[in-house]
Amino acid sequence: MLSRAATAASHSLIVASSTENLELADIYLAGFLDRRVIWKGDKLIDGVPETLDMLRSKGKRLVFVTNNSTKSRKQYGKKFETLGLNVTEEEIFASSFAAAAYLKSIDFPKEKKVYVIGEDGILKELELAGYRYLGGPDDGGKKIDLKPGFLMEHPFSYPNLTRVGAVVVGFDRYFNYYKVQYGTLCIRENPGCLFIATNRDAVTHLTDAQEWAGGGSMVGALCGSTQREPLVVGKPSTFMMDYLANKFGIEKSQICMVGDRLDTDILFGQNGSCKTLLVLSGVTSLSTLQSPKNSIQTDFYTNKISDFLSLKAATV
Amino acid sequence: MLSRAATAASHSLIVASSTENLELADIYLAGFLDRRVIWKGDKLIDGVPETLDMLRSKGKRLVFVTNNSTKSRKQYGKKFETLGLNVTEEEIFASSFAAAAYLKSIDFPKEKKVYVIGEDGILKELELAGYRYLGGPDDGGKKIDLKPGFLMEHPFSYPNLTRVGAVVVGFDRYFNYYKVQYGTLCIRENPGCLFIATNRDAVTHLTDAQEWAGGGSMVGALCGSTQREPLVVGKPSTFMMDYLANKFGIEKSQICMVGDRLDTDILFGQNGSCKTLLVLSGVTSLSTLQSPKNSIQTDFYTNKISDFLSLKAATV
């Protein structure tokens, strides 16, 4: 059963009619990756393939969004494939892609380089977008040898070499001091160098056994050494929404963000002036949603994404 | 010539009498370490030993302060020795010592452990203060193996083991993701766990060839993943001043902070309600001090610390 959530004041529930529900959006954005919207662990949630097929048959566009930047769209596509889900690359919007899309959106000069603190996904997306980069996993094993007079050389030291015009920072399990210093030098010493964060998530879900320090820690380190604030391209920044609305030529109010967390997904949808649908199959429970302590409200909520199927017969 | 600085409004100068100058403080705190107050590179600034001897002969106490936490007081003592300066351990106040002194000041329980993100100096000072620790250089080569279900074990996982009651974060050139995750878990999962920063300096001067990302980057990383703010024991926090005033039984207004940077040393002195003396032998120039853009004013300034010697004959 799909329910329309009430205002924060009353916390009572109103069941929405099927017509209202399915006409509420032209694009459905779904948070994925350990978020228990689409799958749990390594298994699809029951009814998901049928739900996605049904929405597509009604002419709805689906976009799967994640702040995880460790993989590219192509690499995420394979993950969907192994789960038996038919999802194209164009339907995936990871923050690795968002970083490259942002650079394109501002016509970042192709002759400049990008320094990457992050994993393979960002490199792959930059390459596809036609940008040259350095850093990433290659710098994972590098150490600083601090003998007197030692300095770290970077493109700024050599006026004839290509300058770094942007530093992109995402989650990086091979984070080290070499990367902190290189990224810091680029930002501090290259005039106009951009500081772009894929996300600032405090925690991420690398394994299902515990919460892991997220991209917010890599970004926080660079903030601490540069005393600059980054431009964030992932959730909860509205870059993704703006980009999609622009790409599909629609209003953001025609987009519905579907997710399982109030403080990330639903807040992200609200920040982007989109409709929001909370699924209770993940982190946020009905009692959390209805708690007087909760200040984030969703437009709609339901137990699981496949509740859309019970509306199949309705006129949409 | 020792000059009394004017108010921010006028930027004019008034030369202070010798009596005023030498009676202004009972303790002189001197910023050191690449700060060009005491030495430049590996050489003492002319007249420094004589100046320190003279101040001591007048019954003034000297304390050398630094935010650098990579060495202990004993290790810094050796550095002074190699430069031919007679300085005792008790006259050195590094942020490594400040971290241990802070724990003592709050009666941190000896049965709890301290997790350290930082270098040898912090470990040595914790040991001297009688605290048990883990982390530090030992964790510099550790990696995270992210197979499914993997979790990082830490004392919280074993109720019978000693819990970590404090995480101390300082500059760490062997910073890595293992340390970020371990420190984050301690702070997030051990109820009441303290988050202590030796300092939040954006840059440090590991070599004289360039500026290096400082302790602010390690602290920023932990802020990003824990969404907590640390308690800072180094400059510009006033913990050092409070500790010294308490130890020597004096008022903070009897302390004079001597340093070469307005935005660190002099601000630190002001925050602690101390007198301040800027020496122009280092980072801050007279034109910076007198610039209308400068909002930080010092009580006194002089070219170099040995200008005290020209006041030798005065009654003090």
XYZ file of C-alpha atoms in Angstrom:
632
model
C 0.000 0.000 0.000
C 1.374 3.356 -1.038
C 0.660 6.078 1.490
C 0.735 9.817 1.317
C 2.615 11.107 4.322
C 1.001 13.798 6.386
C 2.550 17.053 7.456
C 5.132 17.088 10.194
C 2.579 18.527 12.584
C 0.058 15.696 12.738
C 1.969 12.551 11.744
C -1.292 10.906 10.732
C -1.563 8.988 7.459
C -3.606 9.444 4.339
C -3.707 6.712 1.750
C -3.267 8.193 -1.668
C -5.273 7.121 -4.669
C -3.486 5.149 -7.345
C -3.877 7.848 -9.959
C -2.244 10.406 -7.754
C 0.636 8.105 -7.026
C 1.634 7.065 -10.490
C 1.146 10.434 -12.026
C 3.284 12.148 -9.482
C 6.502 11.922 -11.427
C 7.997 11.518 -14.865
C 11.326 10.279 -13.607
C 11.915 8.055 -10.646
C 15.307 8.307 -9.029
C 16.107 5.322 -6.858
C 18.877 5.260 -4.279
C 20.671 1.935 -4.514
C 23.795 0.176 -3.152
C 23.199 -1.410 0.219
C 20.308 0.916 0.638
C 17.673 -1.776 0.581
C 15.555 -0.087 -2.019
C 16.492 -2.394 -4.883
C 18.471 -5.159 -3.152
C 19.509 -6.408 0.246
C 23.039 -7.773 0.478
C 23.451 -9.679 -2.777
C 19.758 -10.378 -3.405
C 17.128 -8.377 -5.235
C 14.101 -7.423 -3.158
C 11.035 -9.407 -4.313
C 9.073 -7.857 -7.137
C 11.698 -5.301 -8.139
C 12.192 -6.403 -11.793
C 8.417 -6.448 -12.393
C 8.028 -3.022 -10.780
C 10.732 -1.472 -12.929
C 9.247 -3.067 -16.088
C 5.808 -1.762 -15.192
C 7.046 1.795 -14.575
C 8.978 1.745 -17.861
C 5.883 0.445 -19.706
C 4.016 3.518 -18.461
C 6.664 5.739 -20.014
C 8.353 6.580 -16.724
C 12.107 7.070 -16.807
C 14.215 5.445 -14.126
C 17.552 6.689 -12.869
C 19.552 4.904 -10.196
C 21.599 7.271 -8.081
C 24.429 6.657 -5.642
C 27.038 8.716 -3.841
C 29.474 5.820 -4.103
C 32.187 6.928 -6.523
C 34.383 3.831 -6.422
C 32.881 2.424 -9.629
C 31.936 3.876 -13.000
C 28.481 3.654 -14.578
C 29.680 0.726 -16.692
C 30.961 -1.097 -13.609
C 27.667 -0.559 -11.780
C 25.857 -1.797 -14.877
C 27.597 -5.141 -14.437
C 26.464 -5.335 -10.825
C 22.834 -4.884 -11.957
C 23.385 -7.515 -14.652
C 24.659 -10.123 -12.186
C 21.491 -9.542 -10.160
C 19.399 -10.153 -13.259
C 18.248 -6.548 -13.599
C 18.032 -4.973 -17.003
C 19.456 -1.488 -16.419
C 21.361 0.561 -18.994
C 24.380 2.750 -18.285
C 22.293 5.853 -18.999
C 19.994 4.873 -16.149
C 22.856 4.950 -13.624
C 23.993 8.178 -12.012
C 26.902 7.578 -9.640
C 28.839 10.446 -8.108
C 31.884 9.320 -10.153
C 29.885 10.197 -13.290
C 28.557 13.347 -11.616
C 32.126 14.635 -11.156
C 32.900 14.196 -14.862
C 29.467 15.582 -15.859
C 30.049 18.641 -13.702
C 33.392 19.361 -15.380
C 31.688 19.055 -18.777
C 28.842 21.315 -17.665
C 31.295 24.127 -16.910
C 33.416 23.508 -20.032
C 36.456 22.610 -17.973
C 39.428 23.034 -20.345
C 40.613 19.734 -21.839
C 44.226 20.903 -21.719
C 44.198 20.979 -17.929
C 44.639 17.903 -15.774
C 42.511 16.588 -12.929
C 44.124 15.257 -9.745
C 42.063 12.431 -8.239
C 41.851 11.324 -4.622
C 39.535 8.376 -5.042
C 39.152 4.999 -6.676
C 38.878 3.587 -10.174
C 35.315 4.773 -10.935
C 36.279 8.436 -11.049
C 39.229 7.743 -13.387
C 37.025 5.731 -15.756
C 34.388 8.459 -15.958
C 36.980 11.215 -16.476
C 38.519 9.177 -19.292
C 35.133 8.685 -20.974
C 34.522 12.428 -20.738
C 37.870 13.069 -22.431
C 39.794 14.444 -19.453
C 43.385 13.700 -18.479
C 44.040 12.873 -14.862
C 46.703 11.828 -12.412
C 46.577 10.328 -8.931
C 43.944 7.760 -7.914
C 45.075 4.200 -7.142
C 48.549 4.883 -8.642
C 49.384 7.099 -5.670
C 48.140 4.572 -3.104
C 51.582 3.183 -2.282
C 53.542 6.427 -2.448
C 55.410 7.719 0.556
C 56.950 11.037 1.514
C 60.690 11.032 2.185
C 61.286 14.021 4.387
C 64.967 14.762 4.078
C 66.064 18.403 4.535
C 65.157 20.598 1.613
C 62.797 17.974 0.189
C 59.782 19.230 -1.678
C 57.009 17.389 -3.459
C 57.124 18.144 -7.147
C 53.842 18.745 -8.867
C 52.910 20.308 -12.200
C 53.051 23.756 -10.668
C 56.799 23.261 -10.170
C 57.273 22.965 -13.936
C 55.751 25.845 -15.884
C 55.985 23.867 -19.127
C 53.924 20.947 -17.845
C 50.156 20.765 -17.872
C 48.699 22.387 -14.793
C 46.157 20.699 -12.557
C 42.913 22.666 -12.864
C 40.730 20.549 -10.582
C 41.092 18.169 -7.664
C 38.290 15.585 -7.409
C 37.944 13.923 -3.999
C 35.849 10.816 -3.371
C 35.945 7.782 -1.127
C 39.425 6.236 -1.187
C 40.409 3.228 0.873
C 44.038 3.808 -0.186
C 44.028 7.317 1.191
C 47.451 8.458 2.443
C 49.522 11.525 3.279
C 51.042 11.673 -0.210
C 47.569 12.251 -1.686
C 46.654 14.818 0.964
C 49.813 16.801 0.256
C 49.549 16.541 -3.547
C 45.895 17.596 -3.590
C 46.596 20.395 -1.119
C 49.477 21.768 -3.217
C 47.317 21.721 -6.351
C 44.512 23.648 -4.663
C 46.753 26.093 -2.810
C 49.296 26.783 -5.545
C 47.463 26.552 -8.872
C 45.454 29.747 -9.288
C 41.762 28.971 -9.873
C 42.128 25.229 -9.191
C 38.704 23.693 -8.460
C 38.039 21.555 -5.381
C 35.266 19.069 -6.222
C 33.846 16.471 -3.808
C 31.822 13.509 -5.041
C 30.094 13.506 -1.631
C 30.662 14.229 2.047
C 28.974 11.138 3.482
C 30.209 10.465 7.021
C 29.798 6.721 6.602
C 29.519 4.257 3.768
C 28.616 0.558 3.562
C 31.662 -1.186 2.143
C 30.667 -4.401 3.876
C 27.396 -5.197 5.567
C 29.147 -5.981 8.862
C 29.724 -2.416 10.023
C 29.647 1.239 9.011
C 32.820 2.499 7.382
C 34.269 6.022 7.408
C 32.966 7.576 4.174
C 33.995 10.104 1.557
C 33.413 12.822 4.140
C 36.708 11.883 5.762
C 38.794 12.333 2.591
C 37.030 15.598 1.832
C 37.402 16.745 5.464
C 41.154 16.174 5.298
C 41.476 18.449 2.256
C 39.241 21.080 3.862
C 41.513 21.016 6.903
C 44.707 21.580 4.910
C 43.408 23.994 2.262
C 40.877 25.903 4.393
C 38.607 25.761 1.365
C 35.119 24.289 1.007
C 34.479 21.904 -1.895
C 31.832 21.981 -4.551
C 29.792 18.802 -3.923
C 28.327 17.026 -6.981
C 26.655 14.062 -5.210
C 23.758 14.004 -2.743
C 22.547 16.181 -1.044
C 23.765 18.812 -3.535
C 21.221 19.487 -6.264
C 23.663 19.114 -9.164
C 22.277 15.666 -10.106
C 18.680 16.949 -10.158
C 19.562 20.040 -12.159
C 21.515 17.922 -14.618
C 18.671 15.417 -15.126
C 15.957 18.061 -15.395
C 18.076 19.806 -17.995
C 18.893 16.605 -19.871
C 15.265 15.458 -20.089
C 13.810 18.957 -20.473
C 11.462 18.688 -17.494
C 10.802 20.501 -14.239
C 12.359 19.166 -11.046
C 8.883 18.877 -9.546
C 8.254 16.094 -12.122
C 11.016 14.004 -10.524
C 10.355 11.665 -7.603
C 13.250 10.596 -5.390
C 12.752 7.110 -3.968
C 14.974 6.115 -1.051
C 15.187 4.418 2.309
C 16.837 7.164 4.383
C 15.241 10.399 5.491
C 18.515 12.196 6.240
C 20.090 11.467 2.857
C 17.725 10.393 0.069
C 14.579 12.196 1.158
C 16.434 15.338 2.182
C 18.207 15.251 -1.188
C 14.846 15.056 -2.971
C 13.504 17.941 -0.928
C 16.603 20.079 -1.541
C 16.100 19.537 -5.254
C 12.383 20.495 -5.098
C 11.412 16.969 -6.169
C 8.667 14.698 -4.909
C 9.875 12.112 -2.405
C 8.914 8.499 -1.714
C 10.339 6.725 1.327
C 10.487 2.915 1.213
C 10.475 1.282 4.622
C 12.502 -1.746 3.490
C 15.784 -0.203 4.616
C 17.226 2.089 7.273
C 14.274 4.334 8.199
C 11.374 2.678 10.027
C 7.766 3.865 10.210
C 8.250 4.756 13.877
C 11.269 6.939 13.003
C 9.256 8.639 10.280
C 6.389 9.285 12.674
C 8.541 10.246 15.668
C 8.003 13.798 16.940
C 11.835 14.100 16.864
C 11.933 13.643 13.093
C 12.049 16.933 11.225
C 12.327 15.518 7.681
C 9.054 14.595 6.031
C 8.480 12.634 2.851
C 5.645 13.217 0.379
C 4.865 9.487 0.125
C 5.989 6.319 1.807
C 5.436 2.625 1.287
C 6.747 -0.698 2.611
C 8.669 -1.698 -0.484
C 9.133 -0.553 -4.051
C 7.023 -3.381 -5.462
C 3.922 -1.878 -3.832
C 3.639 -0.030 -7.143
C 2.512 -3.348 -8.662
C -0.737 -3.404 -6.754
C -1.620 -0.253 -8.659
C -1.060 -1.959 -12.014
C -4.651 -1.992 -13.038
C -5.236 1.662 -12.330
C -5.399 4.246 -15.084
C -2.060 5.946 -15.159
C 64.383 48.496 19.610
C 61.293 47.166 21.299
C 58.136 48.973 20.265
C 54.697 49.141 21.741
C 52.187 48.588 18.997
C 49.344 51.031 18.643
C 45.669 50.224 18.432
C 44.277 48.789 15.238
C 42.658 52.088 14.464
C 45.708 54.303 14.074
C 48.597 51.939 13.205
C 51.082 54.470 14.554
C 53.945 53.419 16.848
C 54.957 54.322 20.363
C 58.332 53.255 21.693
C 57.928 51.746 25.110
C 60.314 52.392 27.971
C 62.612 49.590 29.017
C 60.998 49.225 32.411
C 57.597 48.741 30.897
C 58.913 46.099 28.541
C 60.734 43.841 30.886
C 58.181 44.061 33.609
C 55.332 43.173 31.336
C 55.450 39.481 32.009
C 56.580 36.851 34.435
C 56.656 34.071 31.871
C 57.702 34.368 28.267
C 56.277 31.800 25.901
C 58.219 31.559 22.692
C 56.926 29.947 19.544
C 59.699 27.871 18.011
C 60.316 25.271 15.286
C 60.854 26.884 11.905
C 59.171 29.952 13.241
C 62.262 32.127 13.107
C 61.917 33.335 16.653
C 64.731 31.226 18.077
C 66.353 29.763 14.970
C 66.285 29.879 11.192
C 66.774 26.562 9.420
C 69.449 24.841 11.509
C 71.057 27.967 12.946
C 70.299 29.955 16.060
C 69.408 33.610 15.498
C 72.244 35.848 16.736
C 72.055 36.808 20.389
C 69.409 34.247 21.373
C 71.446 32.373 24.053
C 72.460 35.642 25.701
C 68.868 36.899 25.624
C 67.516 33.774 27.269
C 70.258 33.878 29.915
C 69.501 37.504 30.647
C 65.747 36.894 30.992
C 66.387 33.947 33.307
C 68.799 36.034 35.389
C 65.968 38.490 35.944
C 63.809 35.708 37.319
C 61.672 35.374 34.174
C 60.458 31.919 33.313
C 60.710 30.754 29.721
C 58.470 28.203 28.035
C 58.925 27.148 24.427
C 55.656 26.201 22.776
C 54.905 24.372 19.523
C 51.895 22.773 17.884
C 54.152 20.139 16.352
C 53.274 16.871 18.088
C 55.672 14.563 16.229
C 58.256 14.684 19.037
C 58.105 14.538 22.828
C 59.528 17.175 25.161
C 62.622 15.035 25.644
C 63.131 14.764 21.880
C 62.775 18.522 21.431
C 65.250 19.004 24.283
C 67.864 17.223 22.186
C 67.194 19.553 19.264
C 67.850 22.562 21.519
C 71.003 20.856 22.794
C 72.427 20.305 19.319
C 71.923 24.018 18.675
C 73.889 24.793 21.833
C 70.862 26.090 23.762
C 70.456 25.221 27.399
C 66.748 24.414 27.693
C 65.226 21.933 30.153
C 62.347 19.571 29.376
C 60.105 21.546 31.723
C 60.655 24.609 29.574
C 59.226 22.858 26.495
C 55.501 22.674 25.852
C 54.729 20.745 22.655
C 51.177 19.763 21.723
C 52.208 16.098 22.230
C 52.750 16.924 25.906
C 49.602 19.057 25.956
C 47.508 16.021 24.931
C 48.858 13.955 27.833
C 48.614 16.927 30.223
C 44.986 17.448 29.210
C 44.115 13.816 29.964
C 45.772 14.168 33.377
C 43.948 17.440 34.037
C 40.589 15.718 33.639
C 41.636 12.571 35.556
C 41.203 10.382 32.486
C 40.897 6.836 33.862
C 44.165 4.874 33.654
C 42.261 1.679 32.874
C 41.043 3.066 29.553
C 43.184 3.100 26.424
C 44.010 5.959 24.067
C 43.959 5.458 20.293
C 46.571 7.625 18.579
C 46.562 8.986 15.046
C 49.932 10.699 15.071
C 53.635 10.147 15.447
C 56.066 9.034 18.123
C 55.952 12.187 20.276
C 52.365 11.602 21.396
C 53.086 7.979 22.334
C 56.148 8.975 24.384
C 54.225 11.630 26.316
C 51.269 9.315 26.970
C 53.667 6.688 28.284
C 55.356 9.180 30.610
C 51.927 10.200 31.907
C 51.124 6.546 32.626
C 48.536 5.963 29.908
C 48.162 2.906 27.700
C 47.728 3.488 24.008
C 47.397 1.786 20.657
C 47.784 2.996 17.084
C 50.416 5.527 16.075
C 53.266 4.402 13.805
C 52.335 0.706 14.330
C 49.204 1.215 12.232
C 51.054 3.033 9.432
C 51.381 -0.015 7.191
C 47.988 -1.587 7.883
C 45.483 -2.153 5.109
C 41.775 -2.904 4.979
C 40.799 -6.133 3.258
C 37.226 -5.635 2.173
C 35.845 -9.114 1.630
C 32.109 -9.592 2.168
C 31.118 -9.547 5.810
C 34.494 -8.130 6.837
C 34.531 -5.853 9.844
C 37.358 -4.096 11.629
C 37.722 -5.428 15.128
C 38.358 -2.923 17.835
C 38.061 -3.062 21.627
C 34.354 -2.304 21.434
C 33.885 -5.672 19.709
C 35.187 -7.459 22.805
C 33.430 -6.397 25.994
C 36.174 -7.999 28.082
C 38.957 -5.952 26.532
C 39.964 -2.471 27.608
C 37.836 0.142 25.928
C 39.287 3.111 24.097
C 38.238 6.204 26.040
C 39.998 8.835 23.931
C 41.258 9.300 20.390
C 44.183 11.735 20.086
C 44.781 13.100 16.589
C 47.936 14.959 15.558
C 50.066 15.357 12.480
C 50.789 11.953 10.934
C 52.777 11.480 7.732
C 51.783 7.782 7.796
C 48.090 8.635 7.835
C 45.931 6.010 6.106
C 42.390 4.666 5.830
C 42.970 2.036 8.511
C 43.619 4.806 11.062
C 40.623 6.841 9.898
C 38.321 3.853 10.304
C 39.742 2.734 13.645
C 39.557 6.221 15.134
C 36.063 6.711 13.738
C 34.803 3.443 15.211
C 36.242 4.330 18.631
C 34.551 7.726 18.659
C 31.242 6.530 17.208
C 30.878 3.279 19.103
C 32.473 3.778 22.522
C 30.045 5.832 24.620
C 31.726 8.972 25.966
C 34.910 8.498 23.929
C 36.863 11.788 23.762
C 38.077 13.274 20.481
C 41.228 15.318 21.181
C 43.227 17.216 18.548
C 46.784 18.365 19.201
C 46.147 21.181 16.701
C 44.240 22.030 13.524
C 47.054 23.813 11.659
C 46.358 23.837 7.914
C 50.054 23.683 7.066
C 53.256 22.711 8.799
C 56.943 23.125 7.934
C 58.331 19.623 7.679
C 61.021 20.820 5.311
C 61.964 24.399 4.519
C 61.346 23.860 0.796
C 57.550 24.076 0.830
C 54.462 24.153 3.048
C 53.092 20.741 3.995
C 49.503 19.764 4.775
C 49.311 19.985 8.580
C 47.528 18.366 11.498
C 44.336 20.079 10.335
C 44.029 17.487 7.588
C 44.117 14.475 9.927
C 41.671 16.188 12.287
C 39.441 17.231 9.364
C 39.232 13.624 8.188
C 37.948 12.470 11.579
C 35.500 15.382 11.760
C 34.163 14.326 8.358
C 33.553 10.717 9.370
C 32.371 11.224 12.968
C 30.502 14.508 12.506
C 32.017 15.548 15.818
C 34.237 18.510 16.650
C 37.454 17.853 18.577
C 38.746 19.387 21.764
C 41.950 21.177 20.691
C 44.820 21.277 23.214
C 47.406 23.158 21.101
C 47.341 26.720 19.763
C 45.056 28.660 19.429
C 43.095 26.906 22.190
C 43.814 28.351 25.627
C 44.525 25.024 27.330
C 48.317 25.638 27.367
C 47.896 29.091 28.960
C 45.443 27.848 31.566
C 47.735 24.946 32.397
C 50.825 27.162 32.821
C 49.023 29.843 34.820
C 47.726 27.132 37.103
C 51.112 25.391 37.378
C 52.998 28.575 38.255
C 50.167 30.132 40.279
C 49.992 33.342 38.255
C 47.446 35.296 36.239
C 47.398 34.848 32.456
C 47.962 38.591 32.077
C 51.437 37.999 33.545
C 52.326 35.805 30.564
C 53.757 37.229 27.351
C 53.477 35.229 24.145
C 56.395 35.877 21.800
C 55.960 34.764 18.213
C 56.497 35.613 14.563
C 52.967 35.088 13.196
C 49.946 37.246 13.847
C 47.383 34.619 12.833
C 48.763 31.873 15.092
C 51.107 32.988 17.893
C 49.739 36.462 18.519
C 46.122 35.377 18.175
C 46.851 32.536 20.587
C 48.266 35.017 23.104
C 45.238 37.269 22.726
C 42.797 34.354 23.098
C 44.542 33.465 26.342
C 44.358 37.065 27.667
C 48.167 37.261 27.649
C 50.459 40.038 26.567
C 51.861 39.552 23.063
C 55.194 40.372 21.459
C 55.629 39.966 17.715
C 59.175 39.449 16.413
C 59.651 40.542 12.832
C 62.410 37.996 12.112
C 59.945 35.472 10.684
C 56.690 35.293 8.733
C 54.934 38.574 9.597
C 56.523 41.758 8.285
C 56.089 45.288 9.640
C 54.054 46.221 6.574
C 51.674 43.294 7.202
C 51.316 44.343 10.831
C 50.568 47.920 9.817
C 48.330 47.073 6.861
C 44.751 48.322 7.167
C 43.710 44.759 6.163
C 45.258 43.288 9.302
C 42.757 42.812 12.099
C 45.102 41.169 14.629
C 47.137 43.544 16.751
C 50.038 42.777 19.040
C 50.845 44.585 22.300
C 54.553 44.873 21.406
C 56.753 44.141 18.458
C 60.473 44.145 17.771
C 62.886 43.114 15.007
C 64.371 40.129 16.797
C 64.279 38.532 20.209
C 67.796 39.734 21.085
C 66.552 43.320 21.129
C 65.885 42.565 24.797
C 69.668 42.761 25.293
C 69.830 46.458 24.565
C 67.666 46.906 27.654
C 70.113 45.003 29.820
C 71.266 47.984 31.837
C 67.771 49.123 32.723
C 66.268 48.525 36.140
C 63.970 45.560 35.820
